[in-house]
Coordinates of C-alpha atoms and ligand atoms in Angstrom, one line a residue:
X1 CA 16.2 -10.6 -49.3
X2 CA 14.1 -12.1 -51.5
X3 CA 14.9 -11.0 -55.6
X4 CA 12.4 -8.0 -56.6
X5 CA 11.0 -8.3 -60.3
X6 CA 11.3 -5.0 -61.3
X7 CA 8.9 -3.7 -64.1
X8 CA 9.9 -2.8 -67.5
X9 CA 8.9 0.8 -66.9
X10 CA 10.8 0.7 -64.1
X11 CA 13.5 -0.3 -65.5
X12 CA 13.5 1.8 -69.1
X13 CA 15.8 4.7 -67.0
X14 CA 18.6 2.9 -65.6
X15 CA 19.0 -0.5 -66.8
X16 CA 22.3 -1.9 -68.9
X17 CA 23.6 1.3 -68.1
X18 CA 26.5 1.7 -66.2
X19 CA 27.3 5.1 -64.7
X20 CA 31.0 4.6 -64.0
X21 CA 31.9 3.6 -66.9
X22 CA 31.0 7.5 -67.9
X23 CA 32.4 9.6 -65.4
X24 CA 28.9 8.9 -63.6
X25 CA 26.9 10.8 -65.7
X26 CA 23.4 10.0 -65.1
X27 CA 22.5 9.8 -68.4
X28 CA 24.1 7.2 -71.2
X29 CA 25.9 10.0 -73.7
X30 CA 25.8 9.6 -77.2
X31 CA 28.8 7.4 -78.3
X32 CA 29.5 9.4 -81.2
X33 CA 32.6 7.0 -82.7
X34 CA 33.2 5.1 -85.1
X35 CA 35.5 2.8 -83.7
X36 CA 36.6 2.0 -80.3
X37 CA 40.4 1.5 -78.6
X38 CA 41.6 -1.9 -77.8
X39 CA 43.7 -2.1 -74.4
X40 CA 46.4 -4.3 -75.9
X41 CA 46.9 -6.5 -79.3
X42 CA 45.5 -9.4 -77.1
X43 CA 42.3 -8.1 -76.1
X44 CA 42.0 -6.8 -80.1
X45 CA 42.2 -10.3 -81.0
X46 CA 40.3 -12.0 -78.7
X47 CA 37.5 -9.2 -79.4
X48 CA 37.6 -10.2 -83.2
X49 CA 37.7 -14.0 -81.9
X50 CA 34.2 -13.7 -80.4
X51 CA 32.6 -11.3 -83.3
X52 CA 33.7 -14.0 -85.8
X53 CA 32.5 -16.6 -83.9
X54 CA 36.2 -18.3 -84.3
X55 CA 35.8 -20.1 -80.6
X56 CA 32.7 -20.2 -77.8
X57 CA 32.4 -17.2 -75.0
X58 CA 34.0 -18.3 -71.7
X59 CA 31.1 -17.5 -69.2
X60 CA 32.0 -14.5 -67.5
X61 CA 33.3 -12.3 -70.9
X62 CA 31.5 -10.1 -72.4
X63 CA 31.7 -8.9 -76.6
X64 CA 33.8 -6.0 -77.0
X65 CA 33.3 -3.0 -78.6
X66 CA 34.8 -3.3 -81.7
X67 CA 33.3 -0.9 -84.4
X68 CA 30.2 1.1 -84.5
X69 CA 28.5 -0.8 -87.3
X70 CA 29.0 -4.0 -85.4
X71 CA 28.4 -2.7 -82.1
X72 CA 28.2 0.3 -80.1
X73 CA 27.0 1.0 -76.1
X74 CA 24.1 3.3 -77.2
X75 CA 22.5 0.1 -79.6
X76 CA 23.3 -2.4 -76.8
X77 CA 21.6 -0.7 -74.2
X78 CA 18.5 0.4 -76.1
X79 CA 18.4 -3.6 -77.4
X80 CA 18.7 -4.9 -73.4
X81 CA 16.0 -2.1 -73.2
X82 CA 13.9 -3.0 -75.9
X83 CA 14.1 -7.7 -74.8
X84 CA 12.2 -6.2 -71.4
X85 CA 9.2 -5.4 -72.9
X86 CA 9.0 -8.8 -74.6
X87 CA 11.0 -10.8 -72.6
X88 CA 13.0 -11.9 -75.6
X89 CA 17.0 -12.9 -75.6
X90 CA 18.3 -10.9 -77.8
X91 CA 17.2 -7.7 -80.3
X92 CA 18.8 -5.8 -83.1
X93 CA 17.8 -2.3 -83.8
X94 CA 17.8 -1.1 -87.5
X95 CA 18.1 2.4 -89.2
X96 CA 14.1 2.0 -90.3
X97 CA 11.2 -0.4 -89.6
X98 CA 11.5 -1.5 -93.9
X99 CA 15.3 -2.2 -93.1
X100 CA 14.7 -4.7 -89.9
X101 CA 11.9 -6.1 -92.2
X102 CA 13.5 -6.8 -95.6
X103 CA 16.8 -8.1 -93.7
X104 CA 14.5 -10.6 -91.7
X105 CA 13.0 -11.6 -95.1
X106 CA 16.5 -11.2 -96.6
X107 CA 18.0 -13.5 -94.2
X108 CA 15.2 -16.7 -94.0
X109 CA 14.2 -16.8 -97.6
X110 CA 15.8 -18.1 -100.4
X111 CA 14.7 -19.1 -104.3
X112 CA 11.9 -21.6 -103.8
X113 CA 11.4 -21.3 -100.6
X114 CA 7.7 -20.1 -99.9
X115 CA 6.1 -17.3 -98.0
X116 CA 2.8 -17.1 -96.4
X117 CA 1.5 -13.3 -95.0
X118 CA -1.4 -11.9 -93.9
X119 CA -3.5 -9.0 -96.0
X120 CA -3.4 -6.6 -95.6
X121 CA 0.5 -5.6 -95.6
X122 CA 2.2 -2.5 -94.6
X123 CA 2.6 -1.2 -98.0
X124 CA 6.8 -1.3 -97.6
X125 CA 6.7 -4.7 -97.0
X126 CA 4.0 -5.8 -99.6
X127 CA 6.1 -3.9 -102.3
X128 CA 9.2 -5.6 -101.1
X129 CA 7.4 -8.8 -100.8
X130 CA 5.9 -8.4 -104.7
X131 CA 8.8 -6.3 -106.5
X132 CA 11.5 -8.1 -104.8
X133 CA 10.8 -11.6 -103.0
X134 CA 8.8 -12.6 -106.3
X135 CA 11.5 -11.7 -108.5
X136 CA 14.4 -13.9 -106.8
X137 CA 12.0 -16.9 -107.0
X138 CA 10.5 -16.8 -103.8
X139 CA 7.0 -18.1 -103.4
X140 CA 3.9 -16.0 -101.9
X141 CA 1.1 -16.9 -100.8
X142 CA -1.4 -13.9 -98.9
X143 CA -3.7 -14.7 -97.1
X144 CA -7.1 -12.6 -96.8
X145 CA -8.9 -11.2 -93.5
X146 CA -11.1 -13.8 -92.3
X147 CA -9.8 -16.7 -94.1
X148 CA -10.3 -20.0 -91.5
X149 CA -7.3 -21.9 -91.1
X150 CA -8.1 -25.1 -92.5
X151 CA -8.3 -22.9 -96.0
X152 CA -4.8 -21.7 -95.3
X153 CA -3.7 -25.2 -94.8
X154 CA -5.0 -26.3 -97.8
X155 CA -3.3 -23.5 -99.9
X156 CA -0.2 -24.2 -98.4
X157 CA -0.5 -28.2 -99.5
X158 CA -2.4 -27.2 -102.8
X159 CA 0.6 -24.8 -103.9
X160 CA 3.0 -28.2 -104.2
X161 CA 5.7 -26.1 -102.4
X162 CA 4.5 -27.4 -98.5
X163 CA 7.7 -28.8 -98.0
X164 CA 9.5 -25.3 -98.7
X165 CA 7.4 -23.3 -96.4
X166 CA 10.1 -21.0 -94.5
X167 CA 7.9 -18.2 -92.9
X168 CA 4.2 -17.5 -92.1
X169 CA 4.3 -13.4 -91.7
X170 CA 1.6 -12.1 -90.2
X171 CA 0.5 -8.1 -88.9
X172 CA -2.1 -8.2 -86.3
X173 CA -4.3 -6.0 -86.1
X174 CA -4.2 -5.4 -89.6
X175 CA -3.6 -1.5 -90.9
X176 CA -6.0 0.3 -91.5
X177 CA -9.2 -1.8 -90.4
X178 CA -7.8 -3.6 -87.4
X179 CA -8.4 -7.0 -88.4
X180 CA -6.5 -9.6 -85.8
X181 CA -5.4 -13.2 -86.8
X182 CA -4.4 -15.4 -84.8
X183 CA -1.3 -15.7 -83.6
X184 CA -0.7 -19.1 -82.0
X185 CA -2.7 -20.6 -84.4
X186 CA -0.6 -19.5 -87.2
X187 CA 2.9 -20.6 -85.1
X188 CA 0.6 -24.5 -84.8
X189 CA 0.4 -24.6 -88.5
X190 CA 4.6 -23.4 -89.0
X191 CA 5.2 -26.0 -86.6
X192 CA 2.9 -28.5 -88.6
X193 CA 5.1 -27.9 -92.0
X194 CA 8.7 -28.0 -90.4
X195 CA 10.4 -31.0 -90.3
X196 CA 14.1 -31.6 -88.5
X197 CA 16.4 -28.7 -89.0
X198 CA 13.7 -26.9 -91.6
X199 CA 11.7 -25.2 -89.7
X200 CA 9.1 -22.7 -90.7
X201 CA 9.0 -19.1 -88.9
X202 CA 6.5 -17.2 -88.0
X203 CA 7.2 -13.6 -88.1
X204 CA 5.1 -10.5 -86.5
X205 CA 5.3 -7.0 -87.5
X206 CA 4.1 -5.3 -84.0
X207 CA 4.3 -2.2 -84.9
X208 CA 0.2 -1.3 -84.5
X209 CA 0.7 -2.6 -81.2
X210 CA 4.0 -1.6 -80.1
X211 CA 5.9 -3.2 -77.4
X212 CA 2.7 -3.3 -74.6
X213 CA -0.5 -4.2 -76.3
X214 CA 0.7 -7.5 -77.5
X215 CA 3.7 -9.9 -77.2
X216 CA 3.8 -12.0 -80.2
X217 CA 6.6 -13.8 -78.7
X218 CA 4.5 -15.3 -76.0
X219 CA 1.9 -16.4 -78.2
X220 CA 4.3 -18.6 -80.2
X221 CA 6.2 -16.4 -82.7
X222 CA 9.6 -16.6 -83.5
X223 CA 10.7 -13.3 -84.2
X224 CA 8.9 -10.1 -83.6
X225 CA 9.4 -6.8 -85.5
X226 CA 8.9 -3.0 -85.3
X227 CA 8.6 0.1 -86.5
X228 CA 10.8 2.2 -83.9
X229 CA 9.3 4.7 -85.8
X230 CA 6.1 4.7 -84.7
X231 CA 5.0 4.4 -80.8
X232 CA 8.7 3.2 -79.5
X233 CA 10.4 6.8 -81.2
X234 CA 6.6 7.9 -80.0
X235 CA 7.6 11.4 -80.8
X236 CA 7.4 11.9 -84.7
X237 CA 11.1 12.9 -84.9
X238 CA 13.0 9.9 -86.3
X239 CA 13.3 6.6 -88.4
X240 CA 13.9 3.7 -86.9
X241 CA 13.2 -0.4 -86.8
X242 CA 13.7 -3.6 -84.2
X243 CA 13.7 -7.4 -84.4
X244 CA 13.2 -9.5 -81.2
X245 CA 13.7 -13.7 -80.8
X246 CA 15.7 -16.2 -79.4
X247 CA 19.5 -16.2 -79.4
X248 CA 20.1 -18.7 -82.5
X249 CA 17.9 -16.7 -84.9
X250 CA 19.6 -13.1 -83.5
X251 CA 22.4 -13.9 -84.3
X252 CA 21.5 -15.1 -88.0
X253 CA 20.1 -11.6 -87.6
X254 CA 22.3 -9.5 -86.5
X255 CA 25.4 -10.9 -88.9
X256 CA 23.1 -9.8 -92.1
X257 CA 23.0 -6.4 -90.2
X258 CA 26.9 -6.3 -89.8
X259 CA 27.0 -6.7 -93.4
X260 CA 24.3 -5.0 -95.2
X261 CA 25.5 -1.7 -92.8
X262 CA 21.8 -0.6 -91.7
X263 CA 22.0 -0.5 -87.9
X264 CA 20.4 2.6 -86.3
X265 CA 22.8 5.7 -85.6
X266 CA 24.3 5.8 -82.3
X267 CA 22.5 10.0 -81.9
X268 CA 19.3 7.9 -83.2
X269 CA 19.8 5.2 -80.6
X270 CA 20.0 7.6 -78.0
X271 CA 16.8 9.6 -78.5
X272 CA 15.0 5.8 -78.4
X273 CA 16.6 5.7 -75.1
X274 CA 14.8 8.7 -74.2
X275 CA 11.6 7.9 -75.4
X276 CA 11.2 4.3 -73.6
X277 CA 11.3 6.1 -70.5
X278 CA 7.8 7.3 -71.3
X279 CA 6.6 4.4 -73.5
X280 CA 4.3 2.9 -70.6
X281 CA 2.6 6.9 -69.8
X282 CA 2.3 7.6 -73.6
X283 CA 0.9 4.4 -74.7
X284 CA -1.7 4.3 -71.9
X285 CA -2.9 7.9 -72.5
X286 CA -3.1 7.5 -75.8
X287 CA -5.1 4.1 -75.5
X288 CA -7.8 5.7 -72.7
X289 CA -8.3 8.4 -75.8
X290 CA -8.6 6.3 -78.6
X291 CA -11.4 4.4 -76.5
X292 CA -12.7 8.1 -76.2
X293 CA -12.5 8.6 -79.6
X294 CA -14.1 5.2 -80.7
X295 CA -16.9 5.7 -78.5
X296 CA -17.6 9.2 -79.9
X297 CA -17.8 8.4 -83.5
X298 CA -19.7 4.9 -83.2
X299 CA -22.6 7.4 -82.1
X300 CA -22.0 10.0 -84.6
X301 CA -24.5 10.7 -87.3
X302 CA -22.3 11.1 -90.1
X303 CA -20.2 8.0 -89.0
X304 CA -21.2 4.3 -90.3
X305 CA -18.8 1.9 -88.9
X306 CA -16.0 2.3 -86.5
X307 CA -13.2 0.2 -86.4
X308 CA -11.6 -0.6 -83.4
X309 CA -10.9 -3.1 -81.0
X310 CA -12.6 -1.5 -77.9
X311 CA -15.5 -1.9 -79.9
X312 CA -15.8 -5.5 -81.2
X313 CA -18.3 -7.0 -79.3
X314 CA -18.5 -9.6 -77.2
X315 CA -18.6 -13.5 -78.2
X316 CA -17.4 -12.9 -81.8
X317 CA -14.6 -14.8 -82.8
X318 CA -12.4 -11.3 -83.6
X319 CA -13.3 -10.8 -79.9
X320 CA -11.6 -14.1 -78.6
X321 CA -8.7 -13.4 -80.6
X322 CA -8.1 -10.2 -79.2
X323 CA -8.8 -11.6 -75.8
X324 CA -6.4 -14.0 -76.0
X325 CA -3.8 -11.9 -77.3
X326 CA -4.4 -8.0 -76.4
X327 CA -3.9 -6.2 -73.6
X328 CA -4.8 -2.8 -74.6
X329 CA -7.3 -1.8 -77.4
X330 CA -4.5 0.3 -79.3
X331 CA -4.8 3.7 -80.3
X332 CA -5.3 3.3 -84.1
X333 CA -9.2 4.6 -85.0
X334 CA -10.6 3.4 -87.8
X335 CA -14.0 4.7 -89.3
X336 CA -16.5 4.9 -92.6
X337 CA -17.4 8.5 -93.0
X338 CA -21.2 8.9 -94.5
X339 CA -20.8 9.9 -98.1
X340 CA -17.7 9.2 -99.9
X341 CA -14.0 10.8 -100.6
X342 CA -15.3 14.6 -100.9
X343 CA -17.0 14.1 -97.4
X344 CA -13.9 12.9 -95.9
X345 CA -11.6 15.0 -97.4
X346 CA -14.0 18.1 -96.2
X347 CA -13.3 16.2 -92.8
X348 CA -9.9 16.0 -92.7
X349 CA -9.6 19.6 -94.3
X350 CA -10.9 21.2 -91.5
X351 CA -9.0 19.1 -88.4
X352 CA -7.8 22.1 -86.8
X353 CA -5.3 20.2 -83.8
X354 CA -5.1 16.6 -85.3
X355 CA -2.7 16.8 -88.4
X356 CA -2.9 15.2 -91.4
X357 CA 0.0 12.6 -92.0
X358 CA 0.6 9.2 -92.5
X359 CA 2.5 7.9 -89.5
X360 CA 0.9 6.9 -86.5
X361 CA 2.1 6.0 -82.9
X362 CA 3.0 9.4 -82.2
X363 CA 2.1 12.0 -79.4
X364 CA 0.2 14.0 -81.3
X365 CA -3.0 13.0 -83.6
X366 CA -2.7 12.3 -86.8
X367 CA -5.5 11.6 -89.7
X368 CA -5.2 10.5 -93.6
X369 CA -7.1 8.6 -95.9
X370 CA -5.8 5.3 -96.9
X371 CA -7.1 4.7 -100.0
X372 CA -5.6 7.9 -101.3
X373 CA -2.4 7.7 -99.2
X374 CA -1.0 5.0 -97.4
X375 CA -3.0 2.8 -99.6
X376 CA -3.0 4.2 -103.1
X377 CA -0.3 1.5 -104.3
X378 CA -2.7 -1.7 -103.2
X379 CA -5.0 -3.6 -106.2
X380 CA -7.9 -1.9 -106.3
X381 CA -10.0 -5.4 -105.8
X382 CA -7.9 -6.8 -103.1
X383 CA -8.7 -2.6 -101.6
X384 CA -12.6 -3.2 -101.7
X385 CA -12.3 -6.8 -100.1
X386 CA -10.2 -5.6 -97.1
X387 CA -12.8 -2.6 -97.1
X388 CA -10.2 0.2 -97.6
X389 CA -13.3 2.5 -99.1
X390 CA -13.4 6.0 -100.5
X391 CA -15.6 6.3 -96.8
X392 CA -12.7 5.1 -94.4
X393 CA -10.5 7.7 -92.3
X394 CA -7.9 6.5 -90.1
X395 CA -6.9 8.0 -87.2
X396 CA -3.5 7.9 -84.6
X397 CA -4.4 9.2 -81.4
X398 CA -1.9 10.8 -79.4
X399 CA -1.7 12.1 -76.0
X400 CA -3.8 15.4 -76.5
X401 CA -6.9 16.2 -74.0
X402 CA -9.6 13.9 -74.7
X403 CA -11.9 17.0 -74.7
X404 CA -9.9 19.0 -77.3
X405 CA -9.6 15.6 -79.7
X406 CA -13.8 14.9 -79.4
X407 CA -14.1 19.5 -80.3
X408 CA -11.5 18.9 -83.0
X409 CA -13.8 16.0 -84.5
X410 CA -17.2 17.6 -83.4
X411 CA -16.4 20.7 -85.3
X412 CA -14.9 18.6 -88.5
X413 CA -17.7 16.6 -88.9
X414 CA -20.1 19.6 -88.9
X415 CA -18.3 20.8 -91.4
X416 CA -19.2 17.9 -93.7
X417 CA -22.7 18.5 -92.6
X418 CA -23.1 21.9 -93.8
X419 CA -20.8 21.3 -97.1
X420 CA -23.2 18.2 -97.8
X421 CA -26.3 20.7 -97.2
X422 CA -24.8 23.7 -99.3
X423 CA -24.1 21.2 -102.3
X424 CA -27.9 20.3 -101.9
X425 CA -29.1 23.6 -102.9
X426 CA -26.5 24.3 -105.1
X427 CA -28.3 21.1 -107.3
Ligands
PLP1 C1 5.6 2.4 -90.6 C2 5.5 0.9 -90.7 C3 6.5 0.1 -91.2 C4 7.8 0.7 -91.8 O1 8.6 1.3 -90.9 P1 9.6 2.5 -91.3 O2 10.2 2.9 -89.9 O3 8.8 3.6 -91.9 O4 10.6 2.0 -92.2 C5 6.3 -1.2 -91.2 N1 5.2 -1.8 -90.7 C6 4.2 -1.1 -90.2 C7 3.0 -1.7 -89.6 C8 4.3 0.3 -90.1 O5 3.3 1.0 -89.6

């Protein structure tokens, strides 16, 4: 019979699980154990042989299970889990989305080297970027939305350090105004500063577009990083972070994890395991409402500008990008509410079934204001270029009834209406 290609989402239930090796239980348990029983002295040793990488694997051995901060079945699974979606060798999952980030950056940066990233940043990252990178001699250079690439080139030759460029990091679409770059353009310009055995990486936080809407790694990145936190937990209940590449660069990877000690749980791993099984049904839903969503408020009168990617229109260079690149819209919602911060707190003040709280990804709706919240730490002039207004609202749609997310807004929005109208006769 000919081989079936199964899926991911077909696969998110069953696979690198194996049910005799746990008196058949259906369901992988939680390995809750620190350390794990060698059959003899022998196997011990040849277990440690492999983790130190004292001699090669022979081909049909596998790594043994040693200790839980250098491997356990619950980590392994949800990482052969986790390489499906895409198709990478190897992953290593981390206790939070900052600590997969700050190890990457820990682990292919050193003083002198330089750094390019995209603006805006995930505020984590740009603070470990500015308050950390920066202060071990590590060169930065950020890049605005919009910027052409020949003007990123140039920066990169006009900073004197070209020949010490060790990573272009980019997140596409940007958070909170969903601005894409260009991800195999960036990976063409690495390529055109590495030289022999320096090469320069190119690194994608993924996390806006979780593990469906976008595969970085097919577009020419190197490694690719997430937020478990946010659509892959999908469920607002825990903290967690991934990294996905090739084998040489995991393993660089995943030996900085061993040491610094922030691999997920093994109780955390498990509940990931459980929530990829519905990664494919959430993510849809919540994509077909955000669209709902977008289209809503892009017609609403006390809405300016919506920002989202079901909406950029056609023949625009953003638009190309995404087509290249996207397969799903996303379900981060963007928009400029008419008036300014009282108007959209009065907004978010009266959402009676979205909630408001950073975080996104989730099933259930969220809404905040970034220039307040998620925000509040970023340069006020770098905030007003990337448009991060008093006016903009960002939203996380989860996997509500449309109909009930559209009342929710429809009611919220009145609400500015009549406060706007009531502060009219007051004056
Ligand atoms: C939330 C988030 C992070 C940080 O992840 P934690 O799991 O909170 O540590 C990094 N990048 C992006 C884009 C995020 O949304």
């Amino acid at each position: 019979m000919k081989k079936h290609d199964f899926n991911p989402e077909s696969l998110m239930m069953t696979y690198g699980y194996k049910p005799e090796l746990s008196e058949g239980a259906i369901k992988c348990p939680i390995f809750q154990t620190s350390t794990f029983v060698f059959k003899t002295a022998e196997e011990g040793k040849a277990f440690f042989e492999l983790a130190y990488g004292l001699r090669e694997k022979s081909p049909k051995e596998e790594p043994g299970l040693i200790y839980s901060r250098i491997n356990n079945p619950n980590l392994e699974i949800l990482e052969n889990r986790l390489c499906l979606w895409d198709k990478a060798d190897d992953c290593a999952v981390f206790e939070s989305g900052m600590s997969a980030i700050s190890t990457v950056l820990l682990e292919f940066l050193k003083p002198g080297d330089l750094l390019v990233y995209s603006n805006p940043l995930y505020g984590g990252t740009d603070h470990f970027i500015h308050h950390f990178l920066n202060k071990i001699g590590v060169h930065t250079i950020g890049i605005m939305p919009g910027q052409g690439i020949d003007g990123v080139i140039k920066m990169i030759k006009d900073s004197g350090k070209a020949d010490r460029l060790a990573m272009i990091y980019l997140e596409t679409p940007a958070n909170p105004t969903n601005n894409i770059v260009d991800i195999d353009k960036f990976s063409q310009v690495a390529k055109q500063f590495s030289k022999g055995d320096k090469q320069a990486l190119v690194a994608v936080d993924n996390t806006y577009m979780g593990p469906l809407w976008q595969h970085p790694l097919q577009c020419g990145a190197d490694l690719v990083l997430y937020s478990a936190t946010k659509y892959i937990g999908g469920h607002s209940d825990l903290i967690a972070g991934a990294v996905l590449g090739n084998v040489e660069l995991m393993v660089r990877v995943k030996t900085l994890r061993t040491f610094l000690g922030n691999m997920v749980s093994p109780h955390t791993a498990w509940l990931l395991l459980r929530s990829l099984e519905t990664l494919k049904v959430r993510m849809d839903q919540q994509t077909q409402n955000a669209q709902i969503v977008a289209d809503y408020l892009k017609n609403h009168s006390k809405v300016k500008n919506v920002y989202y990617l079901g909406l950029l229109e056609e023949g625009t260079e953003m638009y190309q990008v995404y087509q290249k690149q996207c397969f799903a819209p996303g379900a981060m919602v963007s928009f400029d509410i008419i008036g300014g911060e009282k108007e959209a707190f009065t907004f978010l003040n009266h959402l009676k079934l979205m909630k408001l709280a950073v975080s996104l990804g989730g099933t259930e709706s969220l809404a905040e204001h970034p220039k307040t919240m998620t925000h509040a730490g970023v340069d006020e002039e770098q905030r007003q270029q990337m448009k991060i207004t008093d006016q903009l609202v960002r939203l996380s749609i989860g996997i509500e009834h449309s109909k009930d997310l559209i009342w929710d807004l429809k009611q919220a929005l009145g609400k500015v209406e009549s406060y706007s109208t009531k502060e009219l006769k007051v004056i």
